[in-house]
PDB file of C-alpha atoms in Angstrom:
ATOM      1  CA  UNK A 202     -14.376   4.932  33.086  1.00  0.00           C
ATOM      2  CA  UNK A 203     -13.103   2.116  35.200  1.00  0.00           C
ATOM      3  CA  UNK A 204     -12.168  -0.710  32.994  1.00  0.00           C
ATOM      4  CA  UNK A 205     -10.872  -3.977  34.567  1.00  0.00           C
ATOM      5  CA  UNK A 206      -7.763  -3.833  32.632  1.00  0.00           C
ATOM      6  CA  UNK A 207      -5.814  -1.196  30.910  1.00  0.00           C
ATOM      7  CA  UNK A 208      -6.127   0.432  27.735  1.00  0.00           C
ATOM      8  CA  UNK A 209      -4.061   2.013  25.213  1.00  0.00           C
ATOM      9  CA  UNK A 210      -4.065   4.706  22.491  1.00  0.00           C
ATOM     10  CA  UNK A 211      -1.373   4.335  20.206  1.00  0.00           C
ATOM     11  CA  UNK A 212       0.256   5.523  16.854  1.00  0.00           C
ATOM     12  CA  UNK A 213       2.889   3.774  15.577  1.00  0.00           C
ATOM     13  CA  UNK A 214       5.177   5.341  12.955  1.00  0.00           C
ATOM     14  CA  UNK A 215       7.054   3.725  10.083  1.00  0.00           C
ATOM     15  CA  UNK A 216       3.817   1.468   8.817  1.00  0.00           C
ATOM     16  CA  UNK A 217       4.981   2.571   5.199  1.00  0.00           C
ATOM     17  CA  UNK A 218       8.473   1.852   5.456  1.00  0.00           C
ATOM     18  CA  UNK A 219       8.269  -1.684   7.567  1.00  0.00           C
ATOM     19  CA  UNK A 220       5.875  -2.020  10.311  1.00  0.00           C
ATOM     20  CA  UNK A 221       8.675  -0.813  12.461  1.00  0.00           C
ATOM     21  CA  UNK A 222       7.113   0.711  15.153  1.00  0.00           C
ATOM     22  CA  UNK A 223       4.623  -2.173  16.015  1.00  0.00           C
ATOM     23  CA  UNK A 224       7.069  -4.339  15.458  1.00  0.00           C
ATOM     24  CA  UNK A 225       9.231  -2.905  18.270  1.00  0.00           C
ATOM     25  CA  UNK A 226       5.846  -3.041  20.312  1.00  0.00           C
ATOM     26  CA  UNK A 227       5.058  -5.722  19.516  1.00  0.00           C
ATOM     27  CA  UNK A 228       8.321  -7.968  19.811  1.00  0.00           C
ATOM     28  CA  UNK A 229       8.766  -5.953  23.491  1.00  0.00           C
ATOM     29  CA  UNK A 230       5.271  -6.683  25.183  1.00  0.00           C
ATOM     30  CA  UNK A 231       6.135 -10.613  24.078  1.00  0.00           C
ATOM     31  CA  UNK A 232       9.626 -10.783  25.550  1.00  0.00           C
ATOM     32  CA  UNK A 233       8.720  -8.602  28.834  1.00  0.00           C
ATOM     33  CA  UNK A 234       6.068 -11.107  28.893  1.00  0.00           C
ATOM     34  CA  UNK A 235       3.212  -8.493  28.376  1.00  0.00           C
ATOM     35  CA  UNK A 236      -0.804 -10.297  28.587  1.00  0.00           C
ATOM     36  CA  UNK A 237      -2.304  -8.734  26.106  1.00  0.00           C
ATOM     37  CA  UNK A 238      -5.568  -9.354  25.275  1.00  0.00           C
ATOM     38  CA  UNK A 239      -6.760  -7.541  21.958  1.00  0.00           C
ATOM     39  CA  UNK A 240      -5.372  -5.377  19.211  1.00  0.00           C
ATOM     40  CA  UNK A 241      -7.482  -3.762  17.506  1.00  0.00           C
ATOM     41  CA  UNK A 242      -5.567  -1.752  14.083  1.00  0.00           C
ATOM     42  CA  UNK A 243      -7.149   0.704  12.774  1.00  0.00           C
ATOM     43  CA  UNK A 244      -5.514   1.445   9.243  1.00  0.00           C
ATOM     44  CA  UNK A 245      -6.548   3.528   5.846  1.00  0.00           C
ATOM     45  CA  UNK A 246      -9.966   5.093   8.386  1.00  0.00           C
ATOM     46  CA  UNK A 247     -11.789   8.648   7.750  1.00  0.00           C
ATOM     47  CA  UNK A 248     -12.438   8.224   4.103  1.00  0.00           C
ATOM     48  CA  UNK A 249     -15.932   8.670   2.815  1.00  0.00           C
ATOM     49  CA  UNK A 250     -16.713   8.322  -0.663  1.00  0.00           C
ATOM     50  CA  UNK A 251     -20.461   6.816  -0.982  1.00  0.00           C
ATOM     51  CA  UNK A 252     -22.781   5.906   1.387  1.00  0.00           C
ATOM     52  CA  UNK A 253     -23.511   3.723   3.543  1.00  0.00           C
ATOM     53  CA  UNK A 254     -19.927   3.407   4.598  1.00  0.00           C
ATOM     54  CA  UNK A 255     -18.528  -0.163   5.388  1.00  0.00           C
ATOM     55  CA  UNK A 256     -15.474  -0.880   7.320  1.00  0.00           C
ATOM     56  CA  UNK A 257     -13.830  -4.521   6.772  1.00  0.00           C
ATOM     57  CA  UNK A 258     -12.909  -6.746   9.773  1.00  0.00           C
ATOM     58  CA  UNK A 259      -9.567  -9.005   9.292  1.00  0.00           C
ATOM     59  CA  UNK A 260      -9.111 -11.648  11.566  1.00  0.00           C
ATOM     60  CA  UNK A 261      -6.460 -14.751  11.248  1.00  0.00           C
ATOM     61  CA  UNK A 262      -8.426 -18.292  11.689  1.00  0.00           C
ATOM     62  CA  UNK A 263      -5.195 -19.300  13.604  1.00  0.00           C
ATOM     63  CA  UNK A 264      -2.451 -18.996  15.340  1.00  0.00           C
ATOM     64  CA  UNK A 265      -3.501 -16.921  17.005  1.00  0.00           C
ATOM     65  CA  UNK A 266      -7.759 -17.272  15.859  1.00  0.00           C
ATOM     66  CA  UNK A 267      -8.741 -14.456  16.178  1.00  0.00           C
ATOM     67  CA  UNK A 268     -12.160 -14.680  15.484  1.00  0.00           C
ATOM     68  CA  UNK A 269     -13.610 -14.053  18.568  1.00  0.00           C
ATOM     69  CA  UNK A 270     -12.086 -10.500  19.051  1.00  0.00           C
ATOM     70  CA  UNK A 271     -13.230  -9.733  14.956  1.00  0.00           C
ATOM     71  CA  UNK A 272     -16.717 -11.203  15.971  1.00  0.00           C
ATOM     72  CA  UNK A 273     -16.401  -9.030  19.429  1.00  0.00           C
ATOM     73  CA  UNK A 274     -15.774  -5.691  17.658  1.00  0.00           C
ATOM     74  CA  UNK A 275     -18.061  -6.226  14.499  1.00  0.00           C
ATOM     75  CA  UNK A 276     -20.831  -7.125  17.704  1.00  0.00           C
ATOM     76  CA  UNK A 277     -19.425  -2.864  19.356  1.00  0.00           C
ATOM     77  CA  UNK A 278     -19.916  -1.724  15.650  1.00  0.00           C
ATOM     78  CA  UNK A 279     -23.745  -2.575  15.269  1.00  0.00           C
ATOM     79  CA  UNK A 280     -24.520  -1.248  18.801  1.00  0.00           C
ATOM     80  CA  UNK A 281     -22.774   1.841  18.962  1.00  0.00           C
ATOM     81  CA  UNK A 282     -22.697   2.693  15.412  1.00  0.00           C
ATOM     82  CA  UNK A 283     -25.036   2.717  12.099  1.00  0.00           C
ATOM     83  CA  UNK A 284     -21.256   1.001   9.705  1.00  0.00           C
ATOM     84  CA  UNK A 285     -21.333  -1.298   8.158  1.00  0.00           C
ATOM     85  CA  UNK A 286     -19.204  -4.511   9.066  1.00  0.00           C
ATOM     86  CA  UNK A 287     -17.780  -7.390   6.404  1.00  0.00           C
ATOM     87  CA  UNK A 288     -16.138  -9.852   8.120  1.00  0.00           C
ATOM     88  CA  UNK A 289     -12.602 -11.486   6.795  1.00  0.00           C
ATOM     89  CA  UNK A 290     -11.392 -14.730   8.147  1.00  0.00           C
ATOM     90  CA  UNK A 291      -7.899 -15.094   6.695  1.00  0.00           C
ATOM     91  CA  UNK A 292      -4.620 -17.123   7.234  1.00  0.00           C
ATOM     92  CA  UNK A 293      -2.421 -13.798   7.103  1.00  0.00           C
ATOM     93  CA  UNK A 294      -2.382 -10.550   5.770  1.00  0.00           C
ATOM     94  CA  UNK A 295       1.187  -8.988   6.749  1.00  0.00           C
ATOM     95  CA  UNK A 296       0.247  -4.848   4.945  1.00  0.00           C
ATOM     96  CA  UNK A 297      -0.757  -3.077   8.898  1.00  0.00           C
ATOM     97  CA  UNK A 298       0.308  -3.053  12.312  1.00  0.00           C
ATOM     98  CA  UNK A 299      -1.650  -6.051  13.651  1.00  0.00           C
ATOM     99  CA  UNK A 300       0.729  -8.272  11.563  1.00  0.00           C
ATOM    100  CA  UNK A 301       3.319  -7.919  14.054  1.00  0.00           C
ATOM    101  CA  UNK A 302       1.470  -9.096  16.930  1.00  0.00           C
ATOM    102  CA  UNK A 303      -0.193 -11.879  15.233  1.00  0.00           C
ATOM    103  CA  UNK A 304       3.539 -12.541  15.490  1.00  0.00           C
ATOM    104  CA  UNK A 305       4.416 -13.004  18.825  1.00  0.00           C
ATOM    105  CA  UNK A 306       1.402 -14.854  19.063  1.00  0.00           C
ATOM    106  CA  UNK A 307      -1.293 -12.107  20.548  1.00  0.00           C
ATOM    107  CA  UNK A 308      -4.631 -11.600  19.332  1.00  0.00           C
ATOM    108  CA  UNK A 309      -5.210  -8.805  16.599  1.00  0.00           C
ATOM    109  CA  UNK A 310      -7.655  -7.636  13.470  1.00  0.00           C
ATOM    110  CA  UNK A 311      -7.357  -4.668  11.401  1.00  0.00           C
ATOM    111  CA  UNK A 312     -10.000  -2.437  10.134  1.00  0.00           C
ATOM    112  CA  UNK A 313      -9.826  -0.648   6.778  1.00  0.00           C
ATOM    113  CA  UNK A 314     -11.955   1.906   4.988  1.00  0.00           C
ATOM    114  CA  UNK A 315     -12.107   0.046   1.417  1.00  0.00           C
ATOM    115  CA  UNK A 316     -10.594  -3.226   0.158  1.00  0.00           C
ATOM    116  CA  UNK A 317      -9.448  -2.548  -2.352  1.00  0.00           C
ATOM    117  CA  UNK A 318      -8.447   1.143  -1.462  1.00  0.00           C
ATOM    118  CA  UNK A 319     -10.198   3.507  -3.932  1.00  0.00           C
ATOM    119  CA  UNK A 320      -8.905   6.690  -1.691  1.00  0.00           C
ATOM    120  CA  UNK A 321      -7.229   8.697  -4.068  1.00  0.00           C
ATOM    121  CA  UNK A 322      -5.206  10.326  -1.838  1.00  0.00           C
ATOM    122  CA  UNK A 323      -3.468   7.001  -0.714  1.00  0.00           C
ATOM    123  CA  UNK A 324       0.057   6.540   0.375  1.00  0.00           C
ATOM    124  CA  UNK A 325       0.237  10.114  -1.120  1.00  0.00           C
ATOM    125  CA  UNK A 326       1.128  13.211   0.572  1.00  0.00           C
ATOM    126  CA  UNK A 327      -2.328  14.562  -0.132  1.00  0.00           C
ATOM    127  CA  UNK A 328      -3.456  11.645   2.534  1.00  0.00           C
ATOM    128  CA  UNK A 329      -4.318  14.399   5.744  1.00  0.00           C
ATOM    129  CA  UNK A 330      -6.777  15.586   7.853  1.00  0.00           C
ATOM    130  CA  UNK A 331      -9.689  16.296   6.186  1.00  0.00           C
ATOM    131  CA  UNK A 332      -9.015  15.288   2.756  1.00  0.00           C
ATOM    132  CA  UNK A 333     -11.471  12.877   2.353  1.00  0.00           C
ATOM    133  CA  UNK A 334     -14.035  15.973   3.727  1.00  0.00           C
ATOM    134  CA  UNK A 335     -13.718  18.006   1.533  1.00  0.00           C
ATOM    135  CA  UNK A 336     -13.596  15.623  -1.259  1.00  0.00           C
ATOM    136  CA  UNK A 337     -17.209  14.598  -0.107  1.00  0.00           C
ATOM    137  CA  UNK A 338     -18.636  17.798   1.793  1.00  0.00           C
ATOM    138  CA  UNK A 339     -20.988  18.030  -1.400  1.00  0.00           C
ATOM    139  CA  UNK A 340     -22.475  15.198  -2.304  1.00  0.00           C
ATOM    140  CA  UNK A 341     -24.462  15.173   1.993  1.00  0.00           C
TER     141      UNK A 341
END
């Protein structure tokens, strides 16, 4: 595909210990005057608990206003998937890698599979690729 703008897929490290990777990146982007049109942060995705699956789309009300980016994300999900979406507009939600981008004035949304999280592997050594799949395989 030939896109009008660059798209970067980034896996940040240090999120559980203080958002170190995303904070470093967002601060550097602001320092260098990078133009970031939007950040879509996927956090705690791919654990299957009960059908139909849904995702929380969390966006900031102001400074920066992220509602339009959340609407765009939801429209794409509605167009290309059967995933149910729930939009949450907040004044602040500092718990994931989108937050440092908000702090630097960039539009960002985070999507998380369940809020509150019900994944039994959450923040454990069992949170590995395939853990949720093995958990639910017999229920399909």
